[in-house]
Coordinates of C-alpha atoms in Angstrom, one line a residue:
Chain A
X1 CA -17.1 -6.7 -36.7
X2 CA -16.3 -2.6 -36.2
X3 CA -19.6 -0.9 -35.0
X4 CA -21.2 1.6 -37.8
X5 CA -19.0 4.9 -37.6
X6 CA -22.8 6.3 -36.8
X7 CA -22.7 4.5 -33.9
X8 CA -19.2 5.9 -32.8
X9 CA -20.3 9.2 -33.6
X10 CA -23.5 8.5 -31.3
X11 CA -21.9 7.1 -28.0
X12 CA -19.0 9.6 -27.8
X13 CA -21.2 12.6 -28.4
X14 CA -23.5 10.6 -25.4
X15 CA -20.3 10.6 -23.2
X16 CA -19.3 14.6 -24.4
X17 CA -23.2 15.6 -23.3
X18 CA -22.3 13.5 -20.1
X19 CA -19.3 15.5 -19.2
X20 CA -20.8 18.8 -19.7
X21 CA -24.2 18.1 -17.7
X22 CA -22.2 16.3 -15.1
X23 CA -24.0 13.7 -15.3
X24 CA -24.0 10.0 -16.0
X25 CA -24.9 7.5 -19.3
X26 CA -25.7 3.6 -19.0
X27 CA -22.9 1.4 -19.5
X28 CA -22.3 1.5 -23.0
X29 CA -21.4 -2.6 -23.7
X30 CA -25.1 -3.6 -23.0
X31 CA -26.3 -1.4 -25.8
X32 CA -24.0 -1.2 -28.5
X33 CA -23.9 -4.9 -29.4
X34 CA -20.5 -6.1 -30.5
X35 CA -18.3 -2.6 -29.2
X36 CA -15.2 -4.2 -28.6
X37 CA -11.5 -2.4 -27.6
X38 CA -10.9 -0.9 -30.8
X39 CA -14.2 0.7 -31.0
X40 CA -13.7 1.8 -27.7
X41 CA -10.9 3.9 -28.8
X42 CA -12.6 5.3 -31.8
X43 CA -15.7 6.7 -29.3
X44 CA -13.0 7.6 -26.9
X45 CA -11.3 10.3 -29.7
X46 CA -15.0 11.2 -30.2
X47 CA -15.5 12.4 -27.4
X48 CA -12.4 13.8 -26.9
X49 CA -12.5 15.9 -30.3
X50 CA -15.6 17.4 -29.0
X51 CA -14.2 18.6 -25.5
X52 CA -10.7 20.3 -27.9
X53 CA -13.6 21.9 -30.3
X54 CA -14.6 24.0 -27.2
X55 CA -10.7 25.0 -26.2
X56 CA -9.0 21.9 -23.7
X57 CA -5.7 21.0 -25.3
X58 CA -4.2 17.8 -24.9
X59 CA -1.0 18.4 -22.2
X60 CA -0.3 14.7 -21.7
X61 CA -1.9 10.6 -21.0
X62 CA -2.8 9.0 -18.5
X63 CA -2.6 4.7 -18.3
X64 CA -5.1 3.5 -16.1
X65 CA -5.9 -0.7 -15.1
X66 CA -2.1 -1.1 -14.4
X67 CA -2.4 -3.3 -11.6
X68 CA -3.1 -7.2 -11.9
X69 CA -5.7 -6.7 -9.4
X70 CA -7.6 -4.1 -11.6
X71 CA -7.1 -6.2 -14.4
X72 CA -8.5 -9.2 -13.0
X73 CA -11.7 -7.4 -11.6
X74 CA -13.0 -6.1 -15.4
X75 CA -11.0 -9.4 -17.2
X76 CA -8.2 -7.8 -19.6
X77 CA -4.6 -8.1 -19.3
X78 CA -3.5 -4.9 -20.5
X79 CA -3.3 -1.3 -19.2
X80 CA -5.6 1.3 -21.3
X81 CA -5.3 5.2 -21.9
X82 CA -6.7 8.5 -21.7
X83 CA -5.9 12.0 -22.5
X84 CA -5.4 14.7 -19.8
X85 CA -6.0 18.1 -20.9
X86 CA -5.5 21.6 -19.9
X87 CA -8.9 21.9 -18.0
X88 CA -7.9 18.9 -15.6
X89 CA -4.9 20.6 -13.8
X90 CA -5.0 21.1 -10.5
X91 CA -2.1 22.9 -8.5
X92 CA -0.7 20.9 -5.9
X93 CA -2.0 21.7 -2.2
X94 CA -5.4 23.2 -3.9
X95 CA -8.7 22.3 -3.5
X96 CA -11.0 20.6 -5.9
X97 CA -14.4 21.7 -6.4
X98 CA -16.6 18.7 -6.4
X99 CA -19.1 20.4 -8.6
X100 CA -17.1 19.6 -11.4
X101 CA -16.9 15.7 -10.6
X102 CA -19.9 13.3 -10.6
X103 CA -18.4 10.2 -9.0
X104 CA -14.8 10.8 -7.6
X105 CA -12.4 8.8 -6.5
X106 CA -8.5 9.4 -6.0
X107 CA -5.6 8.1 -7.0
X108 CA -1.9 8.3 -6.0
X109 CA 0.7 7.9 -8.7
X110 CA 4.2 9.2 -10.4
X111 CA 4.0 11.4 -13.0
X112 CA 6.5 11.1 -15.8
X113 CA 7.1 14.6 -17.5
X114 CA 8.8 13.8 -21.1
X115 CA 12.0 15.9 -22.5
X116 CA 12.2 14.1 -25.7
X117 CA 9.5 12.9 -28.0
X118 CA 9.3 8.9 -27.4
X119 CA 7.6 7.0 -30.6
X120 CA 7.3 3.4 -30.2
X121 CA 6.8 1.0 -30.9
X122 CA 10.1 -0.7 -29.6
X123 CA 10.7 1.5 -26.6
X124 CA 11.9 -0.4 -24.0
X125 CA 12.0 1.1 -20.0
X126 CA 15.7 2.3 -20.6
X127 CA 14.5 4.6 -23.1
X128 CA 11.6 5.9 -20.7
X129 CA 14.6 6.6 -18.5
X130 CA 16.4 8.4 -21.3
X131 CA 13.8 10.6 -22.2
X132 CA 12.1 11.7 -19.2
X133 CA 12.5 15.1 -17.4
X134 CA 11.7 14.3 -14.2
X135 CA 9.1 12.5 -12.1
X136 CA 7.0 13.9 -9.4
X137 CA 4.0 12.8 -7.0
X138 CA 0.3 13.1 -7.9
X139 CA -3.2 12.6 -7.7
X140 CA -5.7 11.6 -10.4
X141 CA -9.0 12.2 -9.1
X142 CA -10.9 9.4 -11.6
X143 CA -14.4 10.2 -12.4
X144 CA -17.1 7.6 -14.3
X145 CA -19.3 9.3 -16.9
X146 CA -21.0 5.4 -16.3
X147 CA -24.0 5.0 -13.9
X148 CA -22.3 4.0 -10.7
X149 CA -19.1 3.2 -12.2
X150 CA -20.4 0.1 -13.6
X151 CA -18.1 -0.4 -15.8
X152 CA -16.2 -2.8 -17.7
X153 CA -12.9 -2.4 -20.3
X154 CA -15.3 -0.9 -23.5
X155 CA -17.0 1.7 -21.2
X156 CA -13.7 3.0 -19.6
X157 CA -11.6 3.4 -22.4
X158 CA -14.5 5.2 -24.3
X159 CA -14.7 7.4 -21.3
X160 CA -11.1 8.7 -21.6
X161 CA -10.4 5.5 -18.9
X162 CA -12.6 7.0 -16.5
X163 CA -10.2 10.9 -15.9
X164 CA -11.3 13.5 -13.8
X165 CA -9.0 15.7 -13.0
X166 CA -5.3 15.9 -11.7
X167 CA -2.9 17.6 -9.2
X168 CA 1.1 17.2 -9.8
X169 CA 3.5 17.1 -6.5
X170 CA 6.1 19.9 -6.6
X171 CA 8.8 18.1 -5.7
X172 CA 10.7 16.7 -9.1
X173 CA 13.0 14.2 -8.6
X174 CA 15.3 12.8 -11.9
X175 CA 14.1 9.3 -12.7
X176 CA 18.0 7.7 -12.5
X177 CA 18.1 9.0 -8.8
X178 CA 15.6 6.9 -8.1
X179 CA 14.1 3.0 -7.4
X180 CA 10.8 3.6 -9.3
X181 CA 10.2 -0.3 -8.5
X182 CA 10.6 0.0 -4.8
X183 CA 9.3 3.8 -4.4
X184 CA 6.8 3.1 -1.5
X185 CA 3.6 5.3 -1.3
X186 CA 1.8 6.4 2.1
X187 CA -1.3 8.3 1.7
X188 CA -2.5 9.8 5.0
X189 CA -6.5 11.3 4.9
X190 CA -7.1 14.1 7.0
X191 CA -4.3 13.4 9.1
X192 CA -4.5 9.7 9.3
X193 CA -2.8 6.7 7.4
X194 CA -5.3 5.7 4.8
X195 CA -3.2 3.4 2.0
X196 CA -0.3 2.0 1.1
X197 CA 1.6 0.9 -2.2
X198 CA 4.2 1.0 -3.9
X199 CA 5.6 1.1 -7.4
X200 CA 6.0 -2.4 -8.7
X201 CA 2.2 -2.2 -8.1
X202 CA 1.8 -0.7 -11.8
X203 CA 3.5 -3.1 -14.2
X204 CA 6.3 -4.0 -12.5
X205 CA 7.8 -0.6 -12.7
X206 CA 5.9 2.3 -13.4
X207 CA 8.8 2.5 -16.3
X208 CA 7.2 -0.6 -17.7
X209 CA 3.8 1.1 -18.1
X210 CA 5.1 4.5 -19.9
X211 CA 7.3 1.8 -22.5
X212 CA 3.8 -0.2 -22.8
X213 CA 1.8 3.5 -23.6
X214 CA 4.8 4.8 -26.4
X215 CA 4.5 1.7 -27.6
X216 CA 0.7 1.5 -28.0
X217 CA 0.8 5.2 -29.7
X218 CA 3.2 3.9 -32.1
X219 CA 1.0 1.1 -33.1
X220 CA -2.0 3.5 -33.6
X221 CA 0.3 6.7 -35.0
X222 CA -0.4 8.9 -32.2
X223 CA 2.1 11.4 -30.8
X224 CA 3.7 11.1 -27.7
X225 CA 5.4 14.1 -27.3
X226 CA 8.7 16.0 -25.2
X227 CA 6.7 18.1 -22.6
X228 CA 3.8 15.7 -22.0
X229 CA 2.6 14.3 -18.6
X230 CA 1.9 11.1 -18.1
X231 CA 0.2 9.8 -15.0
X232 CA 1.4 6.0 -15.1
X233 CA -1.3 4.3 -13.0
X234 CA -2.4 4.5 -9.3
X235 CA -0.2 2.6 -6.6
X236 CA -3.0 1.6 -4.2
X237 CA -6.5 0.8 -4.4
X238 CA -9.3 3.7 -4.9
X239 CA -9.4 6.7 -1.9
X240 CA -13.7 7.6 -2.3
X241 CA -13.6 11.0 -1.2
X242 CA -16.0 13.5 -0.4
X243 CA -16.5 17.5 0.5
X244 CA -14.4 18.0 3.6
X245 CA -11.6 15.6 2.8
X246 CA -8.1 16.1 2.6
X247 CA -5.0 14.3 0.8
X248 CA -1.4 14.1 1.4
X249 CA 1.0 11.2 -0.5
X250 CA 4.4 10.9 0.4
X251 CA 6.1 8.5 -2.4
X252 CA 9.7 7.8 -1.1
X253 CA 12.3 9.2 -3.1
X254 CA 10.4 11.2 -5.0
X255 CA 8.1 13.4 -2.8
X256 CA 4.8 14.6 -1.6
X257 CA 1.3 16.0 -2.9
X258 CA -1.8 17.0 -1.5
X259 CA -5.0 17.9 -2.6
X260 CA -8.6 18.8 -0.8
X261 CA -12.2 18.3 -1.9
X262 CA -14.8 21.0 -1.3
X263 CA -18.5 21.5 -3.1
X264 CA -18.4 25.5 -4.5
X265 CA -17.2 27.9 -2.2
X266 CA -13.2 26.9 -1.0
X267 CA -12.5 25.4 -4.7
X268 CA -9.7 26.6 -6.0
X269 CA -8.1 27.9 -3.0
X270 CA -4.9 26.7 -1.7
X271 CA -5.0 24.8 1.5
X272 CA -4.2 27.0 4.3
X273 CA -5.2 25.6 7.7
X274 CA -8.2 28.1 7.7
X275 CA -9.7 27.0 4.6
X276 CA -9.4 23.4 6.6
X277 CA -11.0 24.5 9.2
X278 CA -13.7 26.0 7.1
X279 CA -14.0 22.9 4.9
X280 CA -14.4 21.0 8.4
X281 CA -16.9 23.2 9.8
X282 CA -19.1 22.3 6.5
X283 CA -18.6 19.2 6.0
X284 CA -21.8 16.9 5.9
X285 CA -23.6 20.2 5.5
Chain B
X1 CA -8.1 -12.6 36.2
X2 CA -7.5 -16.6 35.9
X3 CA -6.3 -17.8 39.2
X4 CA -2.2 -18.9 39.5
X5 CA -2.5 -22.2 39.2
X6 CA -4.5 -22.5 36.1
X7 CA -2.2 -19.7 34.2
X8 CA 0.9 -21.7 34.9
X9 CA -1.4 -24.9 33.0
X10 CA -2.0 -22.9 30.1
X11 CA 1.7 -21.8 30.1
X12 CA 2.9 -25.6 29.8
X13 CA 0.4 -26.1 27.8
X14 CA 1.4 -23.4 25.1
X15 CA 5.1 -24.1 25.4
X16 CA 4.6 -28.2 24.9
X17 CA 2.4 -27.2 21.6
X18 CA 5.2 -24.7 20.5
X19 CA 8.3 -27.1 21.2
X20 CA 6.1 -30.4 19.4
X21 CA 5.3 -28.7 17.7
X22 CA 1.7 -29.1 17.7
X23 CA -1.9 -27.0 17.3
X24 CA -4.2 -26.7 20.5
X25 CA -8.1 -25.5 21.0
X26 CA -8.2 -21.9 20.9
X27 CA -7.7 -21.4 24.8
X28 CA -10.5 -19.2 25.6
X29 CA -12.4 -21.7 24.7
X30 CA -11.3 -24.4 27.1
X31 CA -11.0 -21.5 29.5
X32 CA -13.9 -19.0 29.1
X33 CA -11.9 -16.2 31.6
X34 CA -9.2 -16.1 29.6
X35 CA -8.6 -12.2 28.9
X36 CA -6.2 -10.0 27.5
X37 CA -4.0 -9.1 30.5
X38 CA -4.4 -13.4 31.4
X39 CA -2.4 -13.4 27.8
X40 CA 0.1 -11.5 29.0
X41 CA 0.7 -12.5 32.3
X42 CA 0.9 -16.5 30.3
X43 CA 3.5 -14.7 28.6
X44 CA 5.6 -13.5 31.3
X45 CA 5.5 -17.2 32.7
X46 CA 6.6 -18.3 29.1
X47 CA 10.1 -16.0 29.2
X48 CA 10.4 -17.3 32.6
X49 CA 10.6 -21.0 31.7
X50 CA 12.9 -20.2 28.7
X51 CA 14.9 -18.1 30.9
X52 CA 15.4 -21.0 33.1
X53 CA 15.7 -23.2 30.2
X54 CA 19.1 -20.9 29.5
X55 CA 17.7 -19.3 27.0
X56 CA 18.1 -15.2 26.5
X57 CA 15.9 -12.6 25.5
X58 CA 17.0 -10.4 22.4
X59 CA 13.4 -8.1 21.9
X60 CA 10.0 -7.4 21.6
X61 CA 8.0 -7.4 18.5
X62 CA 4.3 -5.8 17.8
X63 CA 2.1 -7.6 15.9
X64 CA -1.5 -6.8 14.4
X65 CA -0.1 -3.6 13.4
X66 CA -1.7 -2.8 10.2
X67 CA -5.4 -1.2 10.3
X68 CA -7.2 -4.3 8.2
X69 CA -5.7 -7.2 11.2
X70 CA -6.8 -4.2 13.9
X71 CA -10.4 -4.1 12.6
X72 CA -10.5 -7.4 11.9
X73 CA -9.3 -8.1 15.5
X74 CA -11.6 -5.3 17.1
X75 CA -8.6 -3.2 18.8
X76 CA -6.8 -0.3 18.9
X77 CA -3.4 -0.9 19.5
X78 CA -1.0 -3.1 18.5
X79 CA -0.3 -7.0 20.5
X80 CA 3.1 -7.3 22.1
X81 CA 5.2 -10.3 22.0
X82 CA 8.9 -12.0 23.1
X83 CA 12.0 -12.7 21.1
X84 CA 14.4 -15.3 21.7
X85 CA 17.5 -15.0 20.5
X86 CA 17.8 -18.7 19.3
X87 CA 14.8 -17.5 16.8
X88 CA 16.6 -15.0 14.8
X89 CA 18.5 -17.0 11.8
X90 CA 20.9 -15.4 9.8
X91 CA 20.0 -14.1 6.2
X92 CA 20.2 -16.6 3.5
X93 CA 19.7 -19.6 6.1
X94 CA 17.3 -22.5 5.6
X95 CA 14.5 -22.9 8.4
X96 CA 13.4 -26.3 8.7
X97 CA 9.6 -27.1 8.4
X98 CA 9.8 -29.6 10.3
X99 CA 10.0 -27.5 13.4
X100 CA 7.0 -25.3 12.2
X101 CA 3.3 -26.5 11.7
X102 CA 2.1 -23.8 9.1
X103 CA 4.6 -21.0 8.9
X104 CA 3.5 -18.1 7.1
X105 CA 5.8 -15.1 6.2
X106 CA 5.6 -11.1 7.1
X107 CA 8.5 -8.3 5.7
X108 CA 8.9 -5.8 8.4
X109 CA 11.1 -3.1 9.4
X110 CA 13.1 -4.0 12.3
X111 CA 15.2 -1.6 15.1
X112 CA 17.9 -1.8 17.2
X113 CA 17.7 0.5 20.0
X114 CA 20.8 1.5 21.2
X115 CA 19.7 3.7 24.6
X116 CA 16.8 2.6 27.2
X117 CA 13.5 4.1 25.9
X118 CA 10.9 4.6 28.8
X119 CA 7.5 6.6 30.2
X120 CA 4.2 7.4 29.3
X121 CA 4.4 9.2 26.0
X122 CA 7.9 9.1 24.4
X123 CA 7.8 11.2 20.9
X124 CA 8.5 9.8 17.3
X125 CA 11.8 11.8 17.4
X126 CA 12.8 10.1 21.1
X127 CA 12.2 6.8 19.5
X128 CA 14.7 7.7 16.2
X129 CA 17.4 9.0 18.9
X130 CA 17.2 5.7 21.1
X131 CA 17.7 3.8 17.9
X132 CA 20.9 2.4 16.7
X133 CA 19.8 1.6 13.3
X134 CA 17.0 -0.1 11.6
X135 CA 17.0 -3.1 9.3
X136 CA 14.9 -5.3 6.8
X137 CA 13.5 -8.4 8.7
X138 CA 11.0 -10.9 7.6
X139 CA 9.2 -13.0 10.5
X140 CA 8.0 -16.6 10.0
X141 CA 4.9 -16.9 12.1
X142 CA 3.2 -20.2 13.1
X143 CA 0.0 -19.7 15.2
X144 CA -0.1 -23.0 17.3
X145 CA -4.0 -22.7 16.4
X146 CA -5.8 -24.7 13.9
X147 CA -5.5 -22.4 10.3
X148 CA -4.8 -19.6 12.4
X149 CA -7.7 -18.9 14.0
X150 CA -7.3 -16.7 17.4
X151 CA -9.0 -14.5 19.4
X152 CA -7.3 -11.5 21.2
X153 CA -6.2 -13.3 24.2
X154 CA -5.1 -16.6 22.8
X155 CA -2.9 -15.1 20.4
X156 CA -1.1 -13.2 23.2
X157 CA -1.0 -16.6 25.3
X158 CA 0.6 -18.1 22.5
X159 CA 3.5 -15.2 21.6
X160 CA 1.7 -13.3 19.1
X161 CA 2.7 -16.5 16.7
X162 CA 6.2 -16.0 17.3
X163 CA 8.3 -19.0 15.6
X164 CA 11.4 -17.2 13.8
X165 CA 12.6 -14.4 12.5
X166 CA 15.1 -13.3 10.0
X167 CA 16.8 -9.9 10.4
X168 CA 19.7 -8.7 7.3
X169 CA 19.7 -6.2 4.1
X170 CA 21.3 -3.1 4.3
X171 CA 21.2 -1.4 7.8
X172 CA 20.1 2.5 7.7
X173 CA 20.4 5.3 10.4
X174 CA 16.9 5.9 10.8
X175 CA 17.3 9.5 10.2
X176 CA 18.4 9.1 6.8
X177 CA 15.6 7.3 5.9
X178 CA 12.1 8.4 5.7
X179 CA 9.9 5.1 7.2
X180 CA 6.9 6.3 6.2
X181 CA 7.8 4.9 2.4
X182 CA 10.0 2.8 2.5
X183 CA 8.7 0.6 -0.3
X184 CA 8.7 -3.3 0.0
X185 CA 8.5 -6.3 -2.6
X186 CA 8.1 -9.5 -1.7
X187 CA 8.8 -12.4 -3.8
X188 CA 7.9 -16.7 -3.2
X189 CA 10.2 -18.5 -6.4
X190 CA 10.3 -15.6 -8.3
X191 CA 6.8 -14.2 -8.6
X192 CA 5.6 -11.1 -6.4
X193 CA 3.1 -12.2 -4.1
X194 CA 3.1 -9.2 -1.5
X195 CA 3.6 -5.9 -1.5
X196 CA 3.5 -2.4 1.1
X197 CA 4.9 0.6 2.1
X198 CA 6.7 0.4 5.4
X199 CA 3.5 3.2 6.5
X200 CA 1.4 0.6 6.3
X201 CA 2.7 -0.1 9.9
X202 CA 0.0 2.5 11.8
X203 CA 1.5 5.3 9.2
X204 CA 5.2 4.4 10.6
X205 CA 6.5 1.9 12.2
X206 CA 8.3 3.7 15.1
X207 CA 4.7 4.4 16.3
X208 CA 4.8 0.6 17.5
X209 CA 7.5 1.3 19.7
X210 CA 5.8 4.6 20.8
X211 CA 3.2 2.5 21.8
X212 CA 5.5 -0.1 23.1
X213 CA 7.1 1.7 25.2
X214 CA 4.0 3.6 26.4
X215 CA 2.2 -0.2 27.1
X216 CA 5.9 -1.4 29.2
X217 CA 5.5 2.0 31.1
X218 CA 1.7 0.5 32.2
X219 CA 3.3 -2.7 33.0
X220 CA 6.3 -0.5 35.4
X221 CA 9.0 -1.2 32.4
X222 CA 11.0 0.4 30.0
X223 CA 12.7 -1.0 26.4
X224 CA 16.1 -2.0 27.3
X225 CA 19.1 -0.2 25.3
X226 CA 20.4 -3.4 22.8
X227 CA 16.5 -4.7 22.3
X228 CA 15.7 -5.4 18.8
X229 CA 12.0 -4.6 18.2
X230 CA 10.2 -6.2 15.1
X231 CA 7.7 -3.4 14.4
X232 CA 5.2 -5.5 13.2
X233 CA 4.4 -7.1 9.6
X234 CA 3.4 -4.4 6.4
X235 CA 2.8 -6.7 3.9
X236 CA 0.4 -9.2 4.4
X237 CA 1.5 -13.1 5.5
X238 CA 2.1 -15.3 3.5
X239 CA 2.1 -19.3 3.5
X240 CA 5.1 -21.4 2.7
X241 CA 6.3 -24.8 2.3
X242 CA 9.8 -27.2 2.2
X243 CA 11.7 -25.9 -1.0
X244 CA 10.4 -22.3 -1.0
X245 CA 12.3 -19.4 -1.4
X246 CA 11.8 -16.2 -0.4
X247 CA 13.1 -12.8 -1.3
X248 CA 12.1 -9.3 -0.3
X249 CA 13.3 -5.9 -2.0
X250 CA 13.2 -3.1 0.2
X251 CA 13.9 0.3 -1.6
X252 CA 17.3 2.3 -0.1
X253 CA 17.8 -0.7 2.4
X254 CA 18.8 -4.1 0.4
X255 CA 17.0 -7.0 0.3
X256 CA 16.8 -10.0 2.4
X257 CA 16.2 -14.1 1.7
X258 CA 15.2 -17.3 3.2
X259 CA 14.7 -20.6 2.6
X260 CA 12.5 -23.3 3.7
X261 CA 13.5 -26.7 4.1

């Protein structure tokens, strides 16, 4: 039994008021009795509409709960999908103001960046090879609209699977110059070894989860389109981070990305060793 | 510092439970003293019985590399252990069980040095120029403790769990690979059961030489050109049993098997 279109209007305008206070809802499963996957996806374009009505534009997906672990710990057996838009980009080596975020915690992944449209369903990961540009190195920094990430599938996929924001590696590497399987990921934390993964984490292949998204658009006649990222789901368990914190990941064959977290002031900046130092000097303030 | 006589009774102790073989009482507990450099000094009497016994020396390996089995163990650098070179089996063999009480499996980077490596502080680019080439390796540990359960200087006492070790793949300069993300897959019959990135050995692995070599200079020793040196386990270990098969993809270096019978 769908929930009342009222009711889809309802929680997805609760989510969009969310994002824009920066602030967090109650888990939505406990109060909208019945919300199952499908309705998740309806509140999820909900709120999504509302955040393109004030100027994002969609510039590519992301797939989150790609790993069995993930799956296990909120009970499905599929990956899930959100939309990355213009506002969420991050240039690689920045830093991030945590104003912005509520919860944060990062992510290291590949990227896929698309050449040709791919419109499942019937894509297989040979195709994915076919029609992808290049690959490169990032972050997602996820963020939880959802009181203390409490969260099971219904609540993240009506959250746009829990996105923050995003910062894409430099380095692009050609996707048939390269084991995407075997691509192992070290991601050190101000200067220190903090996780480790690597790319048969998410799927299989990380090929396997791009196939799995065109083929999910297909099935629900959305676009998936040449010149789209998509971030194909994190390598190694959540990085918490905080103001003062820096990232690097190296992902073997295919390169590095960094990324630093600051409340107000250093945001935005790129980081130089004195906006470190500065970050440093504040951090715990 | 246990007196003489009652190291050289823990060392025939250890070596009769590791040749049975057969578990013991964790040995700090039958012997309260027992510390850390006690371990050691059990395991310098160990390669001097098997060196008697005719048997040679081939490496070092480091063990309790990873940052979850340091905090877990309460230190800060890695353990140190012997190789025998009767306990590296080629790739593609089958290890009998039979000579193994609960062997568990670790994939690992492993190097060949080719020059002596020696002092205080040798740098990460001193270790890649002593080095002939690295390798995949998988070690099959077998703690000669009830379900594995050590503390710090038992586990040194009894080899760091040494039992065998399996060294093949593809060999690599270790210039022209970057061991920081070297990507590993490890499969038991066909399913994945561990994964890691080769960083997961203290951010890269030829840190466990640097501090090898740094821990030998203490001692008044250096790494001998021609040592292999297991760097220690990335992935986590994992249990096996007669009939098992194990594979592990490493990315730009092969892959390596074993069997169990």
């Amino acid at each position: 039994m769908a929930l009342d279109p009222a009711l889809i209007e309802r929680a997805g305008d609760e989510l969009y008021d969310a994002y824009r206070a920066n602030s967090t809802i109650a888990p939505l499963r406990d109060r909208f009795e019945g919300i199952d996957i499908v309705d998740a996806y309806r509140i999820q374009e909900r709120f999504m509409d509302r955040r393109l009505a004030i100027g994002e534009d969609v510039v590519g997906k992301k797939i989150g709960v790609t790993s069995k672990a993930v799956q296990e710990m909120i009970g499905v057996f599929e990956p899930d999908f959100g939309l990355l838009t213009s506002v969420m980009e991050v240039e690689d080596g920045r830093v991030v103001d945590l104003d912005r975020l509520i919860q944060p915690r990062a992510e290291a992944e590949i990227a896929f960046v698309l050449k040709e449209d791919l419109n499942g369903p019937g894509v297989t990961a040979t195709d994915v090879l076919r029609a992808t540009d290049h690959v490169r190195a990032c972050f997602e920094i996820v963020d939880s609209r959802i009181d203390g990430w409490d969260i099971r599938i219904q609540d993240t996929v009506a959250d746009n699977a829990s996105c923050g924001v995003f910062v894409l590696g430099e380095d692009k590497v050609d996707p048939r110059d390269v084991d995407l399987t075997l691509a192992g990921l070290l991601v050190e934390m101000n200067g220190e070894p903090c996780a480790d993964g690597v790319g048969a984490a998410v799927q299989g292949s990380p090929l396997n989860a791009v196939a799995w998204l065109a083929n999910t658009l297909g099935r629900l006649g959305m676009p998936f389109r040449a010149g789209e990222v998509i971030l194909s789901g994190s390598l190694a368990p959540l990085i918490p981070v905080k103001h003062g914190d820096s990232l690097i990941a190296h992902i073997g064959g295919i390169g590095s990305c960094s990324v630093g977290f600051a409340n107000g002031g250093a945001a935005g900046f790129p980081m130089t060793d004195a906006a470190r130092a500065i970050i440093k000097e504040t951090a715990g303030a | 510092m246990l007196d003489s006589a009652t190291l050289d009774r823990i060392t025939a102790q250890v070596a009769t439970a590791q040749a049975a073989p057969h578990t013991m009482p964790k040995l700090t507990e039958v012997y309260p003293g027992l510390d850390v450099e006690d371990g050691y000094a059990v395991q310098d009497r160990l390669l001097a019985r098997w060196l008697d016994e005719g048997r040679e020396l081939i490496g070092l390996k480091a063990g309790l590399t990873s940052k979850a089995k340091m905090e877990q163990m309460g230190v800060s650098e890695p353990s140190f252990g012997i190789l025998m070179r009767d306990t590296l089996d080629p790739e593609g063999s089958i290890i009998p069980t039979q000579c193994l009480i609960h062997p568990r499996v670790e994939a690992e980077i492993a190097f060949v040095m080719k020059d002596e490596l020696g002092g205080p502080e040798v740098s990460i680019d001193q270790v890649l120029d002593a080095t002939d080439f690295v390798q995949p390796a998988i070690e099959i540990l077998d703690s000669r403790f009830e379900k594995f359960k050590f503390d710090l200087p038992s586990v040194i006492a009894d080899n760091g769990s040494s039992a065998r070790f399996v060294m093949g793949g593809r060999p690599r300069r270790a210039r022209n690979v970057d061991l920081r993300t070297i990507g590993m897959v490890m499969e038991l019959n066909g399913e994945i059961v561990a994964m890691a990135s080769s960083g997961a050995v203290l951010g890269h692995p030829a840190r466990s030489i640097q501090m090898l070599v740094a821990w030998l200079h203490g001692r008044g020793r250096t790494l001998p050109a021609g040592s292999i040196v297991l760097t220690g386990g990335a992935t986590a270990a994992i249990a096996v049993k007669p009939d098992d098969a194990v594979i592990v993809r490493y990315q730009d270096m092969g892959e390596i098997s074993v069997r169990f019978g």
